[in-house]
mmCIF file of N, CA and C in Angstrom:
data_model
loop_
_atom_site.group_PDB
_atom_site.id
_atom_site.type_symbol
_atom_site.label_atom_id
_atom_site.label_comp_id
_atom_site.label_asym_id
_atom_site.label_seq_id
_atom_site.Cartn_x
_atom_site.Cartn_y
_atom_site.Cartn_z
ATOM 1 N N UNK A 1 -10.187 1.783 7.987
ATOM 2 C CA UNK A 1 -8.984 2.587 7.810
ATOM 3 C C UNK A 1 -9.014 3.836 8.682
ATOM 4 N N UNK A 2 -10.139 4.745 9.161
ATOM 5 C CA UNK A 2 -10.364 5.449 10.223
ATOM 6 C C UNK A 2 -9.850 5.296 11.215
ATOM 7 N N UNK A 3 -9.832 4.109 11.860
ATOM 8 C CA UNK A 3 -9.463 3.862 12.978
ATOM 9 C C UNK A 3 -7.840 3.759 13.032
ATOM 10 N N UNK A 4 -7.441 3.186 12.022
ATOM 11 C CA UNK A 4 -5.835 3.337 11.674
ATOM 12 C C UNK A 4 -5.511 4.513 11.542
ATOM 13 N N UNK A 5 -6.004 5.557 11.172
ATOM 14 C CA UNK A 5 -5.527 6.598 10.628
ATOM 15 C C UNK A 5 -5.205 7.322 12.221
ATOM 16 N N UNK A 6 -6.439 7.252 12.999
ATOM 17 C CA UNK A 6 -6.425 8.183 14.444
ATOM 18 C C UNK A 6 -5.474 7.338 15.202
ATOM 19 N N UNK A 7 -4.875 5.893 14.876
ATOM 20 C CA UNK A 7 -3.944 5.305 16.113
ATOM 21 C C UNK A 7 -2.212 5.773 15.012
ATOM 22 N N UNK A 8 -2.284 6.518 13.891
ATOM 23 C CA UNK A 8 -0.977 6.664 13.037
ATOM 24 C C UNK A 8 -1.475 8.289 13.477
ATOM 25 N N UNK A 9 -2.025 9.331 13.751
ATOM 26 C CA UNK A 9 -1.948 10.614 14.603
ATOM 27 C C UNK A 9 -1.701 10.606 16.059
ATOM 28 N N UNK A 10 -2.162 9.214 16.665
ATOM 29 C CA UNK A 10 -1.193 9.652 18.046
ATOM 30 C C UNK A 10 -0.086 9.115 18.188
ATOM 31 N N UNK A 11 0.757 8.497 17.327
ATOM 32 C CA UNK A 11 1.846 7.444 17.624
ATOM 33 C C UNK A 11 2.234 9.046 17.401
ATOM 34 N N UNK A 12 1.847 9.465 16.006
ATOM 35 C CA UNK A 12 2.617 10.869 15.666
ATOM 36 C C UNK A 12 2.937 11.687 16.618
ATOM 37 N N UNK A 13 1.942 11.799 17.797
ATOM 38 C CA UNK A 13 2.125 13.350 18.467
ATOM 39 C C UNK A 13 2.835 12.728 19.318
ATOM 40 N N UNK A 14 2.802 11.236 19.759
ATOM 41 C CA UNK A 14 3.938 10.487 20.596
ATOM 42 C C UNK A 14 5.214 10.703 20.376
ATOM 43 N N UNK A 15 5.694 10.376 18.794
ATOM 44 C CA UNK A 15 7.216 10.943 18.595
ATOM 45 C C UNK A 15 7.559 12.184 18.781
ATOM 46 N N UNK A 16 6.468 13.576 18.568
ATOM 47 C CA UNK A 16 7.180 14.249 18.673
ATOM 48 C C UNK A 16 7.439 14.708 20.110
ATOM 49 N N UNK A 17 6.596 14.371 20.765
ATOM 50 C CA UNK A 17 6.649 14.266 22.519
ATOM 51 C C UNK A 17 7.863 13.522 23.133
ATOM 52 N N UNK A 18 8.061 12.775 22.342
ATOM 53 C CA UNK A 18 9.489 11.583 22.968
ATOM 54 C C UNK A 18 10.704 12.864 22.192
ATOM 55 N N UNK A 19 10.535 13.601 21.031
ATOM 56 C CA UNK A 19 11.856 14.197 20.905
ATOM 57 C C UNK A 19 11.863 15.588 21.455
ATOM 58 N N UNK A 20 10.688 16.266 21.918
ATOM 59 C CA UNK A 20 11.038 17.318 22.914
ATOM 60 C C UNK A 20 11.384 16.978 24.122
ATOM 61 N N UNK A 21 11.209 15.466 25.129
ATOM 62 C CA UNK A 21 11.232 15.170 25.716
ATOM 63 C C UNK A 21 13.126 15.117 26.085
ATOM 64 N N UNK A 22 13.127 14.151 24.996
ATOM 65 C CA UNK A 22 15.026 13.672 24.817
ATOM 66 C C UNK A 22 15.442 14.962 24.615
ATOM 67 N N UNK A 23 15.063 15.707 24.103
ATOM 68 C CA UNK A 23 15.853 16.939 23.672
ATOM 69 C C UNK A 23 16.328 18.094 24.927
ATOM 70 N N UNK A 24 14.942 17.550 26.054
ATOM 71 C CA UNK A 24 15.261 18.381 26.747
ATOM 72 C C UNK A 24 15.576 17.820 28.481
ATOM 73 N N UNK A 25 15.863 16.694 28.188
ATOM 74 C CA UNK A 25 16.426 16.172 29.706
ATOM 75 C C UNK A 25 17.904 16.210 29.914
ATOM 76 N N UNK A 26 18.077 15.982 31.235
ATOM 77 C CA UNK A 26 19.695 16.578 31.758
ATOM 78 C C UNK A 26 20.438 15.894 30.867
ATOM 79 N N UNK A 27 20.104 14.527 30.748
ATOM 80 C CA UNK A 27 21.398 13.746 29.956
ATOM 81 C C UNK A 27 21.048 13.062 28.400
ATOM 82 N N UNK A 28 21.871 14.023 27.533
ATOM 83 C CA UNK A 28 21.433 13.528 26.179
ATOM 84 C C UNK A 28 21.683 12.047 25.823
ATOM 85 N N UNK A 29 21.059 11.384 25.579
ATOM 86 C CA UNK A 29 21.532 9.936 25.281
ATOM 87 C C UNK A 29 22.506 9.811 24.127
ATOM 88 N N UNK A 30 23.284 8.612 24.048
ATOM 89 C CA UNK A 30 24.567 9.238 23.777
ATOM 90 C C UNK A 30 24.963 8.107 22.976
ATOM 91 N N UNK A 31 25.555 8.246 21.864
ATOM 92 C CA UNK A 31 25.410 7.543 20.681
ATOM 93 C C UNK A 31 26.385 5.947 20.576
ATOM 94 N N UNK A 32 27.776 6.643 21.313
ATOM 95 C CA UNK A 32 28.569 4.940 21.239
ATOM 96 C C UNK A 32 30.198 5.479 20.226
ATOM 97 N N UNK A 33 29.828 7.167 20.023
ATOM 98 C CA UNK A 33 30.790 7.314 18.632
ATOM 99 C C UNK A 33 31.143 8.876 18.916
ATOM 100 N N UNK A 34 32.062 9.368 18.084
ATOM 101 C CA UNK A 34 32.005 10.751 18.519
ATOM 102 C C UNK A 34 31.096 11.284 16.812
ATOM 103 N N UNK A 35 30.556 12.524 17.967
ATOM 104 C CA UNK A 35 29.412 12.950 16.908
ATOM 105 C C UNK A 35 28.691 12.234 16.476
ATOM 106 N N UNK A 36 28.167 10.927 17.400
ATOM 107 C CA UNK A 36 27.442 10.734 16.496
ATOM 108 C C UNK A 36 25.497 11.315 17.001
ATOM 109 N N UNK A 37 25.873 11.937 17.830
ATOM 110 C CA UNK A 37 24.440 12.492 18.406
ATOM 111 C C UNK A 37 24.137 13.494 17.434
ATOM 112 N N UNK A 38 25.465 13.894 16.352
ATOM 113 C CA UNK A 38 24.256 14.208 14.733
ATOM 114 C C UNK A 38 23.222 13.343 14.408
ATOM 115 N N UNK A 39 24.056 11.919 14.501
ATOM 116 C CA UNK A 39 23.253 11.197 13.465
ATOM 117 C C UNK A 39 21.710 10.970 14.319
ATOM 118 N N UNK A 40 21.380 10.997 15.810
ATOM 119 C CA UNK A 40 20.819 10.618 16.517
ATOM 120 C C UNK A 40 19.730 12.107 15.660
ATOM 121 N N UNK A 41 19.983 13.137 15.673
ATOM 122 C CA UNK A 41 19.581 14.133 15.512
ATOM 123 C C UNK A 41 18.576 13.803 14.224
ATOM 124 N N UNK A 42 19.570 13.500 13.307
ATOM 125 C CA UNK A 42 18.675 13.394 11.664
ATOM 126 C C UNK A 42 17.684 12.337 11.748
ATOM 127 N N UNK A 43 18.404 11.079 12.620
ATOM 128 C CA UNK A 43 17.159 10.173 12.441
ATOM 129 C C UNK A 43 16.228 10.200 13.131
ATOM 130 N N UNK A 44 15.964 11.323 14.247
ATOM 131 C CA UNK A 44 14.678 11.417 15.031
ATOM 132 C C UNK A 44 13.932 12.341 13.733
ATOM 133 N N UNK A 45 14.515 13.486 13.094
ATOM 134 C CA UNK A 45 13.692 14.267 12.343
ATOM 135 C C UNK A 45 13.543 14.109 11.156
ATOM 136 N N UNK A 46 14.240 13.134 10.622
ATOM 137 C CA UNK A 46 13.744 11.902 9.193
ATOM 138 C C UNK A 46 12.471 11.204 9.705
ATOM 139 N N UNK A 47 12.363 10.545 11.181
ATOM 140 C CA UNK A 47 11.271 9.701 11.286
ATOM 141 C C UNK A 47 10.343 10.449 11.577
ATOM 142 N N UNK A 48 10.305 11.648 12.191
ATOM 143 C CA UNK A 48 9.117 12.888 12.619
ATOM 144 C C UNK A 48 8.318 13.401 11.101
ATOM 145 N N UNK A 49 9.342 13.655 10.253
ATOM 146 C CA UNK A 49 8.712 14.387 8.761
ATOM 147 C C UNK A 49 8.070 12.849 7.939
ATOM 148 N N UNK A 50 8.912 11.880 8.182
ATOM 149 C CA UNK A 50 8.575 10.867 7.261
ATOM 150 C C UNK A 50 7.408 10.195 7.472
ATOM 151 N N UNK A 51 6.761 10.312 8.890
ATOM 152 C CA UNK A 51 5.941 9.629 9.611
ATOM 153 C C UNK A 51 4.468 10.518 9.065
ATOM 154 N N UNK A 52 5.012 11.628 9.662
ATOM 155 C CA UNK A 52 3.708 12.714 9.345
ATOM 156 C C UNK A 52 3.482 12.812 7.399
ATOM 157 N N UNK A 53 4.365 12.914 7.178
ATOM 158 C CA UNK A 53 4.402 12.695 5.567
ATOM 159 C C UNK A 53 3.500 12.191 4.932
ATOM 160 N N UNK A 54 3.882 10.449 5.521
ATOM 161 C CA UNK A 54 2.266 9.277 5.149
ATOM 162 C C UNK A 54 1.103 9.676 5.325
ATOM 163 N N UNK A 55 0.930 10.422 6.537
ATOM 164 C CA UNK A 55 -0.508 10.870 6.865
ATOM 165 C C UNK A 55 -1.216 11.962 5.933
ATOM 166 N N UNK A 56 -0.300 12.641 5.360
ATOM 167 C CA UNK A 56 -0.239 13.717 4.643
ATOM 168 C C UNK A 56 0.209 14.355 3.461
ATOM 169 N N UNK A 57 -0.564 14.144 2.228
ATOM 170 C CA UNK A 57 0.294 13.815 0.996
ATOM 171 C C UNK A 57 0.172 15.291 0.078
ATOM 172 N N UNK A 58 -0.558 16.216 0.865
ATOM 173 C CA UNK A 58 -0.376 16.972 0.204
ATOM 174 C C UNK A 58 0.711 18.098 0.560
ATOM 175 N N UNK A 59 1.274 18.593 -0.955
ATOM 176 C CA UNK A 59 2.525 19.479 -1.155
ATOM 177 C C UNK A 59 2.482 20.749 0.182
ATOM 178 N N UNK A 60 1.381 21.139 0.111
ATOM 179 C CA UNK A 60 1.129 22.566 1.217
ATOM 180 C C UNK A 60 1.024 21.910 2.447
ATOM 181 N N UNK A 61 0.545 20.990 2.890
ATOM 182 C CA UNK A 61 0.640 20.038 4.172
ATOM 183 C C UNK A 61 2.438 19.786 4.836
ATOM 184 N N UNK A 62 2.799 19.160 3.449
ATOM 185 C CA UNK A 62 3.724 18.336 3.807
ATOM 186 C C UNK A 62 4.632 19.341 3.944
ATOM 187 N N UNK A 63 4.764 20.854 3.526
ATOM 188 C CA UNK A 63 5.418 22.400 3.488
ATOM 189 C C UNK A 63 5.285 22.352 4.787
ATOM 190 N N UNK A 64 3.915 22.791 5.630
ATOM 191 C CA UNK A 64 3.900 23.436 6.409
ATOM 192 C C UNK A 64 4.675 22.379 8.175
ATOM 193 N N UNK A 65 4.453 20.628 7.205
ATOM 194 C CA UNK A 65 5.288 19.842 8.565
ATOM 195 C C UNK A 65 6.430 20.139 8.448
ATOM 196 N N UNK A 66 7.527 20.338 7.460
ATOM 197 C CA UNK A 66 8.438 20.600 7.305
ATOM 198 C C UNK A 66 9.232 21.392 8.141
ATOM 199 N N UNK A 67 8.753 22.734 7.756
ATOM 200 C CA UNK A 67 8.512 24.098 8.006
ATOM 201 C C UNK A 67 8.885 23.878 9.614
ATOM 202 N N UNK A 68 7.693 23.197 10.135
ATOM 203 C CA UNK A 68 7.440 22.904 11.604
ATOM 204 C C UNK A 68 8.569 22.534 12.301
ATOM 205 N N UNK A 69 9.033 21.109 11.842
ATOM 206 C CA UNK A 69 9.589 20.567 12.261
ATOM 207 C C UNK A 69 11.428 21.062 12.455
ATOM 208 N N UNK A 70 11.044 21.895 11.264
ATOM 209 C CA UNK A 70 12.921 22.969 11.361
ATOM 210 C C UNK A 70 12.469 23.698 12.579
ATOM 211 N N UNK A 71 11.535 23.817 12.525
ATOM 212 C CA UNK A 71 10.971 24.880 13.501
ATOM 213 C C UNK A 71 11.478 24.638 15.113
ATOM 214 N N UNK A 72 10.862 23.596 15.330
ATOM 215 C CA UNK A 72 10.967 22.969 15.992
ATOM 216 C C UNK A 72 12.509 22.608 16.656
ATOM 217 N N UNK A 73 13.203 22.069 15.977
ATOM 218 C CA UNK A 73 14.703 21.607 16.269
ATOM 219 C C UNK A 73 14.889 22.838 16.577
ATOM 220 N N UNK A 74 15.125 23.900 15.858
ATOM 221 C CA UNK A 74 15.960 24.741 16.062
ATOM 222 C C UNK A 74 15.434 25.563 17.649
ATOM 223 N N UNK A 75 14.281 25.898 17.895
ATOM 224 C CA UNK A 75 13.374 26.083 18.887
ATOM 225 C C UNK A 75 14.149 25.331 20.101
ATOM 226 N N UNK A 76 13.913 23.838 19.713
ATOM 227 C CA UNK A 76 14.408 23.053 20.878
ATOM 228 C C UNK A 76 15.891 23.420 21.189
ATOM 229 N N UNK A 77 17.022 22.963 20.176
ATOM 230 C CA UNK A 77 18.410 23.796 20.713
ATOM 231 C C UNK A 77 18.725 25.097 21.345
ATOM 232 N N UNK A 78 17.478 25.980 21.070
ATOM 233 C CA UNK A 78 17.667 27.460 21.996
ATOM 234 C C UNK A 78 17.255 27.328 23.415
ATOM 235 N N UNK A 79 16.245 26.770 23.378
ATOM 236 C CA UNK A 79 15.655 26.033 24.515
ATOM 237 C C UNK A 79 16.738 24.892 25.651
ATOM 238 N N UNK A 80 17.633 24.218 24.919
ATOM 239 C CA UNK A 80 18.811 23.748 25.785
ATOM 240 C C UNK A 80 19.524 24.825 26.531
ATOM 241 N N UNK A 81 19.761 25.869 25.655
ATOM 242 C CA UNK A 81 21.312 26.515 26.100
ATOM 243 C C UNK A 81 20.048 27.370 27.543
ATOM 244 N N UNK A 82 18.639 27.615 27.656
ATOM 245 C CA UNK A 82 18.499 28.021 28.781
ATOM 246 C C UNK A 82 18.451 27.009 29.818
ATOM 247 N N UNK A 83 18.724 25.537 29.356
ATOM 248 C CA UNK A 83 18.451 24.963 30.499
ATOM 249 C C UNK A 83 19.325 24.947 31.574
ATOM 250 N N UNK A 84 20.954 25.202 31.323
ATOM 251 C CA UNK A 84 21.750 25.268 32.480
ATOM 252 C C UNK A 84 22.336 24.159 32.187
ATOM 253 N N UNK A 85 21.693 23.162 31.946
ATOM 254 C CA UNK A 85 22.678 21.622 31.874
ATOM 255 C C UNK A 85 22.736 20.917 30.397
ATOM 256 N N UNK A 86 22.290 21.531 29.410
ATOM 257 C CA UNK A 86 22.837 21.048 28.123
ATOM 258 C C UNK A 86 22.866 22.410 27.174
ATOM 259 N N UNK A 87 23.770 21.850 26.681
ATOM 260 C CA UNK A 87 24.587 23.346 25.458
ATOM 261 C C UNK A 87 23.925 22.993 24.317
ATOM 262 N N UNK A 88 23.017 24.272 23.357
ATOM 263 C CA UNK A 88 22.817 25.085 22.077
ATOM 264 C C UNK A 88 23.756 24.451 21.308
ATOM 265 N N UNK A 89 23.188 23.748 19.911
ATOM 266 C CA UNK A 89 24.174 23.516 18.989
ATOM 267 C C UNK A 89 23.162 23.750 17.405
ATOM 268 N N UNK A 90 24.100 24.750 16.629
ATOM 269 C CA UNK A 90 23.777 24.848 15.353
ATOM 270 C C UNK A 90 23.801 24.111 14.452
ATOM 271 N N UNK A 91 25.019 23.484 14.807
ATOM 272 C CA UNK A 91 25.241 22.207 13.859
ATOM 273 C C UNK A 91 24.245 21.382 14.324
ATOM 274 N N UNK A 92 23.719 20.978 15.298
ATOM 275 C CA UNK A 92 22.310 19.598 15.717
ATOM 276 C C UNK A 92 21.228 20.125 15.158
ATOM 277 N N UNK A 93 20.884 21.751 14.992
ATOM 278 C CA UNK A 93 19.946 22.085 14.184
ATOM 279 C C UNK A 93 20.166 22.135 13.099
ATOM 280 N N UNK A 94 21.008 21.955 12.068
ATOM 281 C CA UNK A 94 21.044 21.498 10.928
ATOM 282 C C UNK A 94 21.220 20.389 10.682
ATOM 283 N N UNK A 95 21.502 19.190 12.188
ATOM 284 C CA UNK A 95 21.362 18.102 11.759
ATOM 285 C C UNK A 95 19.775 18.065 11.238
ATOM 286 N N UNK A 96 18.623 18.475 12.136
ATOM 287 C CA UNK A 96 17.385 18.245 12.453
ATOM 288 C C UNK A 96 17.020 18.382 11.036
ATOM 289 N N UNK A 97 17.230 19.899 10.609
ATOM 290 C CA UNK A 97 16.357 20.254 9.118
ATOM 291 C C UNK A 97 17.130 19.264 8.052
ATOM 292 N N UNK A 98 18.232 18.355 8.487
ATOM 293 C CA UNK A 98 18.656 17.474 7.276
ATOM 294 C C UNK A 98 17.584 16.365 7.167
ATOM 295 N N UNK A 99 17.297 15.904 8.724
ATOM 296 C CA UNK A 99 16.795 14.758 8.753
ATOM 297 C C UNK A 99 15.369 15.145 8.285
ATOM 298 N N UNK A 100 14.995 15.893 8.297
ATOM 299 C CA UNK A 100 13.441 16.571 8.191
ATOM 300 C C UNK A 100 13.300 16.442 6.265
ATOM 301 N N UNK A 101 14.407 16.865 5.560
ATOM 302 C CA UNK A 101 14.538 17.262 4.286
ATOM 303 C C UNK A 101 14.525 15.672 3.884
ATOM 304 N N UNK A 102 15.354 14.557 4.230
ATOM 305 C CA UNK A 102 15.505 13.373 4.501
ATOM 306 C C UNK A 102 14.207 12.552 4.631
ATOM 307 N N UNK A 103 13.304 12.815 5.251
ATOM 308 C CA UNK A 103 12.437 12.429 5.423
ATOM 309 C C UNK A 103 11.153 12.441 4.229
ATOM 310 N N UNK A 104 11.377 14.133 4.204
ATOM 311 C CA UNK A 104 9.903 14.198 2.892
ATOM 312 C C UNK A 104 10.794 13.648 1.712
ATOM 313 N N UNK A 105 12.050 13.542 1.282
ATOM 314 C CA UNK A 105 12.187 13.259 0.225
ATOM 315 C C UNK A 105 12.030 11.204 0.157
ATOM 316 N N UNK A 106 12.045 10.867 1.325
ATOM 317 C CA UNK A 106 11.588 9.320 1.129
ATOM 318 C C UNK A 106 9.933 8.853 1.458
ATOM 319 N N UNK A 107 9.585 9.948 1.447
ATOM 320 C CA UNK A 107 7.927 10.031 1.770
ATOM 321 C C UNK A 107 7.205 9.539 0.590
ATOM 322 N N UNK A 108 6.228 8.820 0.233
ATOM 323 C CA UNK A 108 5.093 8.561 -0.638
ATOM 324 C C UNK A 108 5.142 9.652 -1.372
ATOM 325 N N UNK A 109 5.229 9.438 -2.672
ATOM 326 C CA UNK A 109 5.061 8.241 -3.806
ATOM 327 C C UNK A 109 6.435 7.593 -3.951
ATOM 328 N N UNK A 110 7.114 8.651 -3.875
ATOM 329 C CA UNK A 110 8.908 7.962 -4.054
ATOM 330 C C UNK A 110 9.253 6.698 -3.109
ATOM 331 N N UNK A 111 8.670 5.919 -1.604
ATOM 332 C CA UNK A 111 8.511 4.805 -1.575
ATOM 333 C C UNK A 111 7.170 4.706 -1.055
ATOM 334 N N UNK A 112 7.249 3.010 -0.896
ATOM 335 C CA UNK A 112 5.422 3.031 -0.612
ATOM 336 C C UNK A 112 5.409 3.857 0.917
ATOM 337 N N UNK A 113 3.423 4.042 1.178
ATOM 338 C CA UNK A 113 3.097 4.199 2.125
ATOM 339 C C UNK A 113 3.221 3.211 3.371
ATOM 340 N N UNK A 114 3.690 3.249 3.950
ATOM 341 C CA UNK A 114 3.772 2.149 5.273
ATOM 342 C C UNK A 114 2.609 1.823 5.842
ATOM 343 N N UNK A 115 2.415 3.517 6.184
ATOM 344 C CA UNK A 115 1.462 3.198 7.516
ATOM 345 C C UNK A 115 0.270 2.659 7.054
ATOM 346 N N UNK A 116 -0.393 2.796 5.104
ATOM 347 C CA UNK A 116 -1.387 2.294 4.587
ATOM 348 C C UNK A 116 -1.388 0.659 4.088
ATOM 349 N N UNK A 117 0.252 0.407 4.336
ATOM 350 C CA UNK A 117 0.389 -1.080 4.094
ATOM 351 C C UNK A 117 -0.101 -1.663 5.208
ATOM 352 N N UNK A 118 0.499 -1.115 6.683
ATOM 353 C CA UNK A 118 0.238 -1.928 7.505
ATOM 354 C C UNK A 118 -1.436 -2.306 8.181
ATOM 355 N N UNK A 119 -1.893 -0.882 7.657
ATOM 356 C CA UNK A 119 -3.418 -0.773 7.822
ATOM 357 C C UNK A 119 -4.172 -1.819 7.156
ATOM 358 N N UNK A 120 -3.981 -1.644 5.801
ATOM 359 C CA UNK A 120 -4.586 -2.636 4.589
ATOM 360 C C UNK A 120 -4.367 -4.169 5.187
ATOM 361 N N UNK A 121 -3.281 -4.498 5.954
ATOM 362 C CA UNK A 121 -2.985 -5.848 6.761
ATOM 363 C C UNK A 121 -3.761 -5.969 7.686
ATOM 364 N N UNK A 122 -3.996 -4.985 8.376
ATOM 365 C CA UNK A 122 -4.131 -5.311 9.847
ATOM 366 C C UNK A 122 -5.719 -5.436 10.086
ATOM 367 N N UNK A 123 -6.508 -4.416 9.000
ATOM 368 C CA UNK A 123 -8.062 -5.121 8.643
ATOM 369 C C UNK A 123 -8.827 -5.790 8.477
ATOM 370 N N UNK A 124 -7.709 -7.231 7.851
ATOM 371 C CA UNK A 124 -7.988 -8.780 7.270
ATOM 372 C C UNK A 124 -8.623 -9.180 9.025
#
């Protein structure tokens, strides 16, 4: 389970690398809908909190990813409006802390652990 645990911490630092990444290139990828690059918003930071969540079950842990991860969004949208080619949005940072809030509340115990299901499989 060690070894699962260190390949479920870098997938982790992978997502959040893929959403500073998207967050901060010329062209936001773009949903198919209007507004819907909210929804693009919540479900990167539902899967960022929910992911780290599994790894991390305790209350002061799972505070301080939280914490982070608002942190973070909102960080990143200030960080657009200097880029010159994509515009600051408050509303995408409250998409972020929705999806983030979204996330710990579907986190272990309230459903199972994933990443310990898929581990417990993948050992056989």
């Amino acid at each position: 389970m060690a070894v699962w645990r260190r390949v479920w911490i870098v997938v982790g630092v992978g997502l959040v690398l893929a959403v500073v990444v998207l967050s901060l290139t010329p062209r936001a990828p773009e949903a198919g809908f209007v507004h819907g690059d909210k929804l693009h918003h919540l479900v990167a930071y539902f899967v960022l909190m929910h992911w780290h969540a599994q790894l991390h079950a305790g209350t002061g842990a799972r505070t301080g990813l939280a914490l982070g991860f608002a942190a973070l969004g909102a960080i990143l949208e200030w960080l657009q409006g200097m880029t010159g080619y994509r515009d600051p949005s408050a509303v995408d940072a409250v998409a972020n802390a929705a999806g983030v809030a979204v996330g710990w509340a579907a986190a272990p115990p309230r459903l199972p652990n994933l990443l310990d299901w898929v581990a417990a499989r993948g050992g056989r």
